[in-house]
Amino acid sequence: MKIAYDGTAYHGWQVQPNAITIQETLQEGIKKILQKDIGVTGCSRTDAGVHAKEFYCHLDCDDNIPKEAFLRGLNSVLPNDISVMDAKVVPSDFHARYSAKGKNYIYNFYYGVTNPFLDRYALRLDREIDLDVTNEFCKSLIGKYDFYGFSSSGRSVEDTVRTVTDCKIYLKDDFVRFDISANGFLYNMVRIIVGTALGVSYGRLETDVAKKVFETKDRSLAGQTVPPNGLFLNKVFY
Amino acid sequence: MKIAYDGTAYHGWQVQPNAITIQETLQEGIKKILQKDIGVTGCSRTDAGVHAKEFYCHLDCDDNIPKEAFLRGLNSVLPNDISVMDAKVVPSDFHARYSAKGKNYIYNFYYGVTNPFLDRYALRLDREIDLDVTNEFCKSLIGKYDFYGFSSSGRSVEDTVRTVTDCKIYLKDDFVRFDISANGFLYNMVRIIVGTALGVSYGRLETDVAKKVFETKDRSLAGQTVPPNGLFLNKVFY
């Protein structure tokens, strides 16, 4: 299933006690349609408040429902901030997470007074970003590196080496957009990288700070973790 | 003050018991800044769930605070879905509502499956709007008419004659946008006119239905009242 969601009201993707999550809401919707409990496996564990323009998940079931009826039925029982955009039958060895070859995240900023229509999807800044300086920092991330120092202690993996295939910052409609693609991302990696980019842009951190974080694996050399509302899982590559 | 708000979480502009409104939230914010109760008078009484890209309100006070400090302070205590964009000192005979010469409202539609990022600000339609036919209906509204039949029983005025100065429907970014300007609007007038436009587009109502509604003042000849989420107070003319 290809889904999209506005994550503002949710405590992230993954089911957890005492908090409403996307996974749980989706599973409850599927239960209403198929009349049974079916677990849904997501491509990623987005954090509380993070959005997804494109998110994939898989489920195992032997029901035979026409796609259009399944989409229409499921969307009719889901809240309007979660939408199932498409669905298809995949080979049984397909795995939403492990079959993914890479992902693209974007992070939005805007300037000026609080804008009620942008603030849900972007971080407001009082000071303009220096796009040239920040793009220098972005370029220094491209390649295969150990991103341990760009992740939080909640990380769940042993291997912290990732390959960033593209990273840039540019103007896009009402926003300044940070755009990063990699073969995989560690816990809080994008939000720490974006916070580091801000630190570089504002002169609090050196343009070559990434090199030092890669070498030392020292989280404290990187920037702050930015809030989740500006972050979107934008594309997943299979 | 020029403000903007995402009306999703509010029961409209006007203070009312047991419901959170924009006016109340704004007055509470002002109380935090100026340490006293000051009533704020709005240019319009938007309904629950309706948004405003531009809304004006006035207040009487004899405090002397630099504008930038007032804006910054007030925005810092307001929730992020309400923003004060600008403020200025006006002559004492200025009245946010009665000095307004006209207003412009827009109503957004979109097509396809539920889009979590559009649905908050637009009405989803399964069937495309016929822009040519609908624009014919739009043109028939332009002029000075009695809009009684295009208003709901909650109306608070005696005189129901209004002059529509512009009305059209067109594609705009991700949306189909209905766009109407008049010297004033009655209770639910835009939402009933938009519902009538849909009825005309879908062939349930005749293109010249407005003429009959003007003549008979019969609300039941017009279309349904559309939901508030697609509606924005877009501009106010002084």
Tab-separated table of C-alpha atoms in Angstrom:
chain	number	residue	atom	x	y	z
A	1	MET	CA	0.000	0.000	0.000
A	2	LYS	CA	1.143	3.489	-0.796
A	3	ILE	CA	-0.137	5.868	1.862
A	4	ALA	CA	0.288	9.544	2.819
A	5	TYR	CA	-0.311	11.240	6.121
A	6	ASP	CA	-0.252	14.500	8.006
A	7	GLY	CA	1.574	13.364	11.145
A	8	THR	CA	0.609	16.311	13.376
A	9	ALA	CA	-1.957	14.381	15.417
A	10	TYR	CA	0.022	11.121	15.684
A	11	HIS	CA	2.790	9.746	17.840
A	12	GLY	CA	4.652	8.514	14.790
A	13	TRP	CA	4.195	5.362	12.761
A	14	GLN	CA	4.806	2.547	15.197
A	15	VAL	CA	2.164	1.095	17.548
A	16	GLN	CA	2.871	2.024	21.164
A	17	PRO	CA	0.913	1.999	24.419
A	18	ASN	CA	-1.203	5.026	25.376
A	19	ALA	CA	-0.620	6.987	22.160
A	20	ILE	CA	-2.351	7.064	18.798
A	21	THR	CA	-0.085	6.089	15.912
A	22	ILE	CA	-0.437	5.811	12.140
A	23	GLN	CA	0.181	2.030	12.169
A	24	GLU	CA	-2.526	1.452	14.769
A	25	THR	CA	-5.038	3.695	12.979
A	26	LEU	CA	-4.366	1.935	9.693
A	27	GLN	CA	-4.692	-1.520	11.264
A	28	GLU	CA	-7.992	-0.541	12.852
A	29	GLY	CA	-9.233	0.663	9.467
A	30	ILE	CA	-8.207	-2.600	7.805
A	31	LYS	CA	-9.982	-4.554	10.542
A	32	LYS	CA	-13.199	-2.681	9.726
A	33	ILE	CA	-12.866	-3.580	6.047
A	34	LEU	CA	-11.569	-7.168	6.252
A	35	GLN	CA	-13.166	-8.119	9.613
A	36	LYS	CA	-9.922	-9.497	11.019
A	37	ASP	CA	-6.697	-8.406	12.681
A	38	ILE	CA	-3.910	-7.978	10.159
A	39	GLY	CA	-0.567	-6.422	11.051
A	40	VAL	CA	0.858	-3.824	8.704
A	41	THR	CA	4.627	-3.468	8.236
A	42	GLY	CA	5.914	-0.003	7.369
A	43	CYS	CA	8.924	1.126	5.334
A	44	SER	CA	10.152	3.368	8.144
A	45	ARG	CA	9.402	4.423	11.711
A	46	THR	CA	8.617	8.096	11.363
A	47	ASP	CA	8.653	10.057	14.636
A	48	ALA	CA	5.776	11.862	16.316
A	49	GLY	CA	4.664	14.827	14.231
A	50	VAL	CA	6.593	13.860	11.083
A	51	HIS	CA	4.603	13.760	7.816
A	52	ALA	CA	4.759	11.433	4.828
A	53	LYS	CA	3.912	12.385	1.259
A	54	GLU	CA	4.742	8.822	0.277
A	55	PHE	CA	5.007	5.907	2.683
A	56	TYR	CA	4.809	2.213	1.824
A	57	CYS	CA	3.617	-0.649	3.975
A	58	HIS	CA	2.823	-4.285	3.314
A	59	LEU	CA	0.392	-6.786	4.779
A	60	ASP	CA	-0.222	-10.492	4.256
A	61	CYS	CA	-3.764	-11.510	3.475
A	62	ASP	CA	-5.570	-14.008	1.262
A	63	ASP	CA	-8.664	-11.898	0.647
A	64	ASN	CA	-9.549	-11.190	-2.936
A	65	ILE	CA	-11.024	-7.689	-3.053
A	66	PRO	CA	-10.936	-5.492	-6.160
A	67	LYS	CA	-8.368	-2.742	-5.639
A	68	GLU	CA	-10.801	0.136	-6.144
A	69	ALA	CA	-13.251	-1.271	-3.588
A	70	PHE	CA	-10.423	-1.813	-1.087
A	71	LEU	CA	-9.091	1.747	-1.518
A	72	ARG	CA	-12.520	3.340	-1.374
A	73	GLY	CA	-13.592	1.269	1.636
A	74	LEU	CA	-10.394	1.811	3.596
A	75	ASN	CA	-10.285	5.558	2.891
A	76	SER	CA	-13.921	5.876	3.982
A	77	VAL	CA	-13.088	4.541	7.465
A	78	LEU	CA	-9.722	6.308	7.889
A	79	PRO	CA	-9.470	9.848	9.287
A	80	ASN	CA	-8.800	12.493	6.625
A	81	ASP	CA	-5.202	13.002	7.735
A	82	ILE	CA	-4.273	9.487	6.578
A	83	SER	CA	-4.941	8.394	3.009
A	84	VAL	CA	-4.339	5.172	1.106
A	85	MET	CA	-3.334	6.352	-2.346
A	86	ASP	CA	-2.689	3.018	-4.037
A	87	ALA	CA	-2.354	-0.694	-3.402
A	88	LYS	CA	-1.109	-3.654	-5.363
A	89	VAL	CA	-0.346	-7.350	-4.989
A	90	VAL	CA	3.392	-7.908	-4.523
A	91	PRO	CA	5.593	-11.056	-4.490
A	92	SER	CA	5.575	-12.742	-1.078
A	93	ASP	CA	9.260	-11.885	-0.525
A	94	PHE	CA	8.583	-8.154	-0.799
A	95	HIS	CA	9.157	-6.301	2.490
A	96	ALA	CA	8.183	-2.647	2.813
A	97	ARG	CA	11.277	-1.903	4.911
A	98	TYR	CA	13.958	-4.356	3.823
A	99	SER	CA	13.181	-4.148	0.108
A	100	ALA	CA	13.595	-0.350	0.138
A	101	LYS	CA	16.783	0.725	-1.651
A	102	GLY	CA	16.645	4.275	-0.394
A	103	LYS	CA	14.530	7.162	0.812
A	104	ASN	CA	14.199	10.868	0.239
A	105	TYR	CA	13.289	13.275	3.034
A	106	ILE	CA	12.520	16.976	2.787
A	107	TYR	CA	12.489	19.583	5.544
A	108	ASN	CA	10.708	22.930	5.066
A	109	PHE	CA	11.534	26.337	6.523
A	110	TYR	CA	9.804	29.682	6.130
A	111	TYR	CA	10.560	33.250	7.155
A	112	GLY	CA	8.555	36.043	8.730
A	113	VAL	CA	5.718	36.150	11.242
A	114	THR	CA	3.928	32.916	12.093
A	115	ASN	CA	1.907	31.822	9.077
A	116	PRO	CA	-1.037	29.657	10.217
A	117	PHE	CA	-1.099	27.841	6.867
A	118	LEU	CA	2.631	27.086	6.670
A	119	ASP	CA	3.478	26.494	10.325
A	120	ARG	CA	2.034	22.992	10.393
A	121	TYR	CA	4.470	21.926	7.671
A	122	ALA	CA	7.547	24.072	8.151
A	123	LEU	CA	9.866	25.540	10.759
A	124	ARG	CA	9.644	29.310	11.061
A	125	LEU	CA	12.978	31.126	11.103
A	126	ASP	CA	13.689	34.703	12.119
A	127	ARG	CA	16.954	34.770	10.228
A	128	GLU	CA	17.528	33.869	6.589
A	129	ILE	CA	19.538	30.800	5.697
A	130	ASP	CA	22.738	31.302	3.695
A	131	LEU	CA	22.001	28.875	0.852
A	132	ASP	CA	25.553	28.896	-0.556
A	133	VAL	CA	27.245	28.115	2.735
A	134	THR	CA	24.607	25.529	3.627
A	135	ASN	CA	24.936	23.827	0.242
A	136	GLU	CA	28.673	23.497	0.910
A	137	PHE	CA	27.828	21.626	4.104
A	138	CYS	CA	25.216	19.556	2.187
A	139	LYS	CA	27.846	18.467	-0.362
A	140	SER	CA	30.134	17.298	2.436
A	141	LEU	CA	27.494	14.750	3.481
A	142	ILE	CA	27.301	13.030	0.092
A	143	GLY	CA	29.076	9.686	0.150
A	144	LYS	CA	29.432	6.603	2.348
A	145	TYR	CA	30.108	7.574	5.957
A	146	ASP	CA	29.465	6.474	9.529
A	147	PHE	CA	26.539	8.674	10.593
A	148	TYR	CA	26.645	7.520	14.243
A	149	GLY	CA	27.318	11.093	15.444
A	150	PHE	CA	24.308	12.281	13.432
A	151	SER	CA	21.877	9.990	15.266
A	152	SER	CA	20.171	9.794	18.653
A	153	SER	CA	20.598	7.184	21.343
A	154	GLY	CA	17.251	5.603	20.469
A	155	ARG	CA	18.845	4.065	17.345
A	156	SER	CA	18.004	0.382	16.898
A	157	VAL	CA	20.719	-0.758	14.482
A	158	GLU	CA	24.329	-1.911	14.837
A	159	ASP	CA	25.611	-0.730	11.480
A	160	THR	CA	25.558	3.059	11.382
A	161	VAL	CA	27.222	3.465	7.977
A	162	ARG	CA	24.907	4.998	5.367
A	163	THR	CA	25.357	6.333	1.871
A	164	VAL	CA	23.919	9.772	1.200
A	165	THR	CA	23.279	9.996	-2.551
A	166	ASP	CA	22.002	13.563	-2.750
A	167	CYS	CA	21.719	16.546	-0.408
A	168	LYS	CA	20.850	20.151	-1.192
A	169	ILE	CA	18.941	23.210	-0.020
A	170	TYR	CA	16.915	25.506	-2.286
A	171	LEU	CA	13.839	27.748	-2.552
A	172	LYS	CA	10.587	25.940	-3.341
A	173	ASP	CA	7.265	27.816	-3.447
A	174	ASP	CA	6.699	29.418	-0.018
A	175	PHE	CA	9.513	27.430	1.575
A	176	VAL	CA	13.246	26.973	1.856
A	177	ARG	CA	13.600	23.246	1.357
A	178	PHE	CA	16.314	20.929	2.650
A	179	ASP	CA	16.342	17.771	0.532
A	180	ILE	CA	18.298	14.598	1.328
A	181	SER	CA	18.387	11.096	-0.172
A	182	ALA	CA	20.225	8.071	1.233
A	183	ASN	CA	20.145	4.292	1.158
A	184	GLY	CA	18.836	4.467	4.716
A	185	PHE	CA	18.535	6.806	7.701
A	186	LEU	CA	19.342	6.388	11.400
A	187	TYR	CA	17.118	7.485	14.284
A	188	ASN	CA	16.704	11.317	14.155
A	189	MET	CA	19.395	11.521	11.456
A	190	VAL	CA	17.577	13.988	9.188
A	191	ARG	CA	16.525	16.248	12.047
A	192	ILE	CA	20.065	16.374	13.454
A	193	ILE	CA	21.574	16.984	9.998
A	194	VAL	CA	19.076	19.804	9.386
A	195	GLY	CA	19.884	21.327	12.784
A	196	THR	CA	23.574	21.113	11.896
A	197	ALA	CA	22.881	22.804	8.552
A	198	LEU	CA	21.230	25.680	10.433
A	199	GLY	CA	24.238	25.900	12.756
A	200	VAL	CA	26.548	26.123	9.728
A	201	SER	CA	24.353	28.693	7.994
A	202	TYR	CA	24.275	30.898	11.089
A	203	GLY	CA	28.029	30.608	11.631
A	204	ARG	CA	27.813	28.654	14.886
A	205	LEU	CA	29.386	25.592	13.264
A	206	GLU	CA	32.158	25.220	10.675
A	207	THR	CA	31.241	24.305	7.087
A	208	ASP	CA	33.375	21.132	7.413
A	209	VAL	CA	31.728	20.027	10.688
A	210	ALA	CA	30.444	16.805	9.058
A	211	LYS	CA	33.991	15.528	8.594
A	212	LYS	CA	34.638	15.937	12.319
A	213	VAL	CA	31.367	14.247	13.290
A	214	PHE	CA	32.164	11.312	10.964
A	215	GLU	CA	35.655	10.937	12.418
A	216	THR	CA	34.832	11.381	16.098
A	217	LYS	CA	31.260	9.917	16.107
A	218	ASP	CA	30.625	12.692	18.635
A	219	ARG	CA	26.949	13.711	18.633
A	220	SER	CA	27.763	16.856	20.610
A	221	LEU	CA	29.767	18.304	17.689
A	222	ALA	CA	26.649	18.297	15.491
A	223	GLY	CA	23.728	20.740	15.690
A	224	GLN	CA	20.440	20.577	17.573
A	225	THR	CA	17.620	18.243	16.588
A	226	VAL	CA	15.035	20.405	14.787
A	227	PRO	CA	11.275	19.973	15.513
A	228	PRO	CA	9.351	17.308	13.565
A	229	ASN	CA	6.702	19.504	11.891
A	230	GLY	CA	8.906	20.542	8.946
A	231	LEU	CA	9.918	16.965	8.099
A	232	PHE	CA	8.366	14.844	5.340
A	233	LEU	CA	9.223	11.374	4.153
A	234	ASN	CA	8.934	12.358	0.497
A	235	LYS	CA	9.886	9.312	-1.584
A	236	VAL	CA	10.837	5.680	-1.070
A	237	PHE	CA	12.922	3.916	-3.695
A	238	TYR	CA	12.475	0.173	-4.391
B	1	MET	CA	-4.833	44.502	13.372
B	2	LYS	CA	-4.468	42.312	10.328
B	3	ILE	CA	-4.623	38.682	11.358
B	4	ALA	CA	-4.766	35.258	9.665
B	5	TYR	CA	-5.979	31.964	11.016
B	6	ASP	CA	-6.504	28.304	10.294
B	7	GLY	CA	-10.059	27.927	11.605
B	8	THR	CA	-10.073	24.119	11.879
B	9	ALA	CA	-9.795	24.045	15.666
B	10	TYR	CA	-12.146	26.976	16.375
B	11	HIS	CA	-15.873	27.508	16.636
B	12	GLY	CA	-15.671	30.565	14.422
B	13	TRP	CA	-14.735	34.141	15.232
B	14	GLN	CA	-17.286	35.242	17.765
B	15	VAL	CA	-17.037	34.597	21.530
B	16	GLN	CA	-19.605	32.040	22.666
B	17	PRO	CA	-20.117	29.910	25.778
B	18	ASN	CA	-18.490	26.469	25.982
B	19	ALA	CA	-16.536	26.720	22.736
B	20	ILE	CA	-13.140	28.103	21.807
B	21	THR	CA	-13.272	30.932	19.286
B	22	ILE	CA	-10.750	33.121	17.492
B	23	GLN	CA	-12.021	36.310	19.155
B	24	GLU	CA	-11.701	34.823	22.641
B	25	THR	CA	-8.221	33.419	21.937
B	26	LEU	CA	-7.084	36.773	20.598
B	27	GLN	CA	-8.533	38.688	23.574
B	28	GLU	CA	-6.802	36.309	25.976
B	29	GLY	CA	-3.523	36.903	24.148
B	30	ILE	CA	-3.971	40.674	24.332
B	31	LYS	CA	-4.717	40.405	28.039
B	32	LYS	CA	-1.390	38.645	28.547
B	33	ILE	CA	0.434	41.446	26.733
B	34	LEU	CA	-1.438	44.530	27.984
B	35	GLN	CA	-2.487	43.146	31.408
B	36	LYS	CA	-6.112	44.181	30.966
B	37	ASP	CA	-9.358	43.090	29.325
B	38	ILE	CA	-9.816	44.706	25.929
B	39	GLY	CA	-12.572	43.657	23.545
B	40	VAL	CA	-11.650	43.104	19.906
B	41	THR	CA	-14.157	43.868	17.129
B	42	GLY	CA	-13.854	41.773	13.969
B	43	CYS	CA	-14.648	42.583	10.349
B	44	SER	CA	-16.822	39.500	9.986
B	45	ARG	CA	-18.234	36.565	11.932
B	46	THR	CA	-16.649	33.597	10.237
B	47	ASP	CA	-18.269	30.236	11.033
B	48	ALA	CA	-16.752	27.248	12.791
B	49	GLY	CA	-13.999	25.715	10.671
B	50	VAL	CA	-13.719	28.617	8.214
B	51	HIS	CA	-10.236	30.043	7.614
B	52	ALA	CA	-8.991	33.584	7.056
B	53	LYS	CA	-5.953	34.562	5.006
B	54	GLU	CA	-6.720	38.170	5.862
B	55	PHE	CA	-9.032	39.308	8.647
B	56	TYR	CA	-9.130	42.732	10.275
B	57	CYS	CA	-10.151	43.657	13.783
B	58	HIS	CA	-9.903	46.789	15.866
B	59	LEU	CA	-9.515	47.538	19.562
B	60	ASP	CA	-9.500	50.701	21.634
B	61	CYS	CA	-6.552	51.221	23.925
B	62	ASP	CA	-4.340	54.033	25.104
B	63	ASP	CA	-1.177	52.008	25.547
B	64	ASN	CA	1.859	53.163	23.650
B	65	ILE	CA	3.795	50.075	22.597
B	66	PRO	CA	6.095	49.988	19.573
B	67	LYS	CA	4.398	47.994	16.799
B	68	GLU	CA	7.173	45.432	16.442
B	69	ALA	CA	7.162	44.675	20.166
B	70	PHE	CA	3.364	44.361	20.169
B	71	LEU	CA	3.368	41.969	17.173
B	72	ARG	CA	6.218	39.875	18.522
B	73	GLY	CA	4.738	39.705	22.013
B	74	LEU	CA	1.221	38.867	20.880
B	75	ASN	CA	2.372	36.237	18.382
B	76	SER	CA	4.517	34.625	21.067
B	77	VAL	CA	1.459	34.000	23.275
B	78	LEU	CA	-0.988	33.039	20.496
B	79	PRO	CA	-1.286	29.463	19.232
B	80	ASN	CA	0.414	28.879	15.859
B	81	ASP	CA	-2.903	28.629	13.987
B	82	ILE	CA	-3.626	32.320	14.665
B	83	SER	CA	-1.159	34.995	13.616
B	84	VAL	CA	-1.122	38.762	13.903
B	85	MET	CA	0.486	39.894	10.665
B	86	ASP	CA	0.333	43.632	11.084
B	87	ALA	CA	-1.101	46.409	13.255
B	88	LYS	CA	-1.467	50.138	12.968
B	89	VAL	CA	-3.052	53.105	14.710
B	90	VAL	CA	-6.293	54.114	12.988
B	91	PRO	CA	-8.643	57.103	13.342
B	92	SER	CA	-11.087	56.636	16.221
B	93	ASP	CA	-14.039	56.420	13.802
B	94	PHE	CA	-12.562	53.382	12.038
B	95	HIS	CA	-14.639	50.232	12.587
B	96	ALA	CA	-13.333	46.854	11.393
B	97	ARG	CA	-16.808	45.773	10.287
B	98	TYR	CA	-18.680	48.927	9.329
B	99	SER	CA	-15.753	50.605	7.574
B	100	ALA	CA	-15.288	47.595	5.285
B	101	LYS	CA	-16.368	48.364	1.717
B	102	GLY	CA	-16.298	44.747	0.607
B	103	LYS	CA	-14.840	41.302	1.037
B	104	ASN	CA	-13.457	38.523	-1.093
B	105	TYR	CA	-13.974	34.859	-0.222
B	106	ILE	CA	-12.474	31.804	-1.902
B	107	TYR	CA	-13.585	28.187	-1.687
B	108	ASN	CA	-11.244	25.356	-2.692
B	109	PHE	CA	-12.043	21.961	-4.201
B	110	TYR	CA	-9.778	19.082	-5.158
B	111	TYR	CA	-10.249	15.781	-6.963
B	112	GLY	CA	-9.105	12.222	-6.334
B	113	VAL	CA	-8.471	10.181	-3.199
B	114	THR	CA	-8.301	11.984	0.139
B	115	ASN	CA	-5.143	14.074	0.237
B	116	PRO	CA	-4.070	14.599	3.874
B	117	PHE	CA	-2.343	17.879	2.959
B	118	LEU	CA	-5.211	19.380	0.965
B	119	ASP	CA	-8.224	18.084	2.857
B	120	ARG	CA	-7.909	20.580	5.678
B	121	TYR	CA	-8.310	23.448	3.198
B	122	ALA	CA	-10.496	22.089	0.410
B	123	LEU	CA	-13.548	19.962	-0.300
B	124	ARG	CA	-12.762	16.682	-2.037
B	125	LEU	CA	-14.949	15.897	-5.029
B	126	ASP	CA	-15.357	12.578	-6.817
B	127	ARG	CA	-16.655	14.231	-9.950
B	128	GLU	CA	-15.049	17.054	-11.906
B	129	ILE	CA	-16.686	20.472	-11.994
B	130	ASP	CA	-17.779	21.808	-15.379
B	131	LEU	CA	-15.980	25.157	-15.261
B	132	ASP	CA	-17.812	26.660	-18.256
B	133	VAL	CA	-21.292	25.878	-16.973
B	134	THR	CA	-20.358	26.946	-13.439
B	135	ASN	CA	-18.900	30.230	-14.677
B	136	GLU	CA	-22.214	30.935	-16.407
B	137	PHE	CA	-23.924	30.561	-13.038
B	138	CYS	CA	-21.199	32.734	-11.427
B	139	LYS	CA	-21.854	35.542	-13.913
B	140	SER	CA	-25.576	35.478	-13.090
B	141	LEU	CA	-24.729	36.431	-9.471
B	142	ILE	CA	-22.855	39.621	-10.377
B	143	GLY	CA	-24.948	42.678	-9.633
B	144	LYS	CA	-27.206	44.080	-6.920
B	145	TYR	CA	-29.750	41.490	-5.775
B	146	ASP	CA	-31.679	40.327	-2.738
B	147	PHE	CA	-29.661	37.332	-1.517
B	148	TYR	CA	-32.226	36.329	1.135
B	149	GLY	CA	-32.735	32.919	-0.522
B	150	PHE	CA	-28.949	32.396	-0.467
B	151	SER	CA	-28.706	32.783	3.317
B	152	SER	CA	-29.527	30.735	6.415
B	153	SER	CA	-32.066	31.517	9.109
B	154	GLY	CA	-29.300	32.551	11.511
B	155	ARG	CA	-28.920	35.838	9.582
B	156	SER	CA	-28.784	38.897	11.827
B	157	VAL	CA	-29.605	41.704	9.384
B	158	GLU	CA	-32.798	43.232	8.002
B	159	ASP	CA	-31.479	44.333	4.649
B	160	THR	CA	-30.564	41.271	2.571
B	161	VAL	CA	-29.669	43.137	-0.628
B	162	ARG	CA	-25.983	42.801	-1.531
B	163	THR	CA	-23.892	43.711	-4.549
B	164	VAL	CA	-21.656	40.963	-5.918
B	165	THR	CA	-18.826	42.657	-7.793
B	166	ASP	CA	-16.981	39.578	-9.055
B	167	CYS	CA	-17.588	35.840	-9.136
B	168	LYS	CA	-15.678	33.131	-11.006
B	169	ILE	CA	-14.300	29.613	-10.802
B	170	TYR	CA	-10.887	28.527	-12.108
B	171	LEU	CA	-7.928	26.194	-11.590
B	172	LYS	CA	-5.348	27.396	-9.063
B	173	ASP	CA	-2.355	25.233	-8.102
B	174	ASP	CA	-3.698	21.958	-6.642
B	175	PHE	CA	-7.235	23.314	-6.381
B	176	VAL	CA	-10.330	24.324	-8.262
B	177	ARG	CA	-11.075	27.710	-6.758
B	178	PHE	CA	-14.430	29.462	-6.435
B	179	ASP	CA	-13.809	33.188	-5.964
B	180	ILE	CA	-16.454	35.758	-5.001
B	181	SER	CA	-16.336	39.445	-4.028
B	182	ALA	CA	-19.227	41.548	-2.727
B	183	ASN	CA	-19.902	44.645	-0.662
B	184	GLY	CA	-21.075	42.297	2.087
B	185	PHE	CA	-22.182	38.726	2.732
B	186	LEU	CA	-25.157	37.241	4.590
B	187	TYR	CA	-24.998	34.323	7.023
B	188	ASN	CA	-23.823	31.192	5.146
B	189	MET	CA	-24.162	33.040	1.835
B	190	VAL	CA	-20.873	31.867	0.301
B	191	ARG	CA	-21.344	28.254	1.383
B	192	ILE	CA	-24.880	28.149	-0.063
B	193	ILE	CA	-23.782	29.830	-3.304
B	194	VAL	CA	-20.912	27.341	-3.648
B	195	GLY	CA	-23.297	24.432	-3.015
B	196	THR	CA	-25.605	25.878	-5.675
B	197	ALA	CA	-22.648	26.159	-8.087
B	198	LEU	CA	-21.953	22.437	-7.544
B	199	GLY	CA	-25.629	21.655	-8.185
B	200	VAL	CA	-25.473	23.586	-11.448
B	201	SER	CA	-22.186	21.951	-12.488
B	202	TYR	CA	-23.567	18.477	-11.842
B	203	GLY	CA	-26.829	19.214	-13.689
B	204	ARG	CA	-29.068	19.013	-10.623
B	205	LEU	CA	-29.916	22.719	-10.878
B	206	GLU	CA	-30.491	24.997	-13.872
B	207	THR	CA	-27.806	27.495	-14.870
B	208	ASP	CA	-30.283	30.342	-14.269
B	209	VAL	CA	-31.272	29.130	-10.792
B	210	ALA	CA	-29.976	32.364	-9.193
B	211	LYS	CA	-32.660	34.406	-10.955
B	212	LYS	CA	-35.373	32.201	-9.430
B	213	VAL	CA	-33.812	32.367	-5.958
B	214	PHE	CA	-33.599	36.180	-6.188
B	215	GLU	CA	-37.230	36.433	-7.287
B	216	THR	CA	-38.789	33.912	-4.904
B	217	LYS	CA	-36.371	34.347	-1.919
B	218	ASP	CA	-36.868	30.593	-1.569
B	219	ARG	CA	-33.849	28.973	0.139
B	220	SER	CA	-35.030	25.521	-0.931
B	221	LEU	CA	-34.460	26.339	-4.610
B	222	ALA	CA	-30.734	26.880	-3.968
B	223	GLY	CA	-28.133	24.154	-3.379
B	224	GLN	CA	-26.818	22.588	-0.189
B	225	THR	CA	-24.551	24.418	2.252
B	226	VAL	CA	-21.028	23.078	1.624
B	227	PRO	CA	-18.708	22.232	4.575
B	228	PRO	CA	-16.600	25.054	6.071
B	229	ASN	CA	-13.117	23.594	5.552
B	230	GLY	CA	-12.760	24.818	1.941
B	231	LEU	CA	-13.753	28.403	2.771
B	232	PHE	CA	-11.335	31.293	3.285
B	233	LEU	CA	-11.971	34.948	3.950
B	234	ASN	CA	-9.306	36.056	1.491
B	235	LYS	CA	-9.386	39.865	1.363
B	236	VAL	CA	-11.194	42.744	3.031
B	237	PHE	CA	-11.521	46.052	1.200
B	238	TYR	CA	-11.545	49.360	3.107
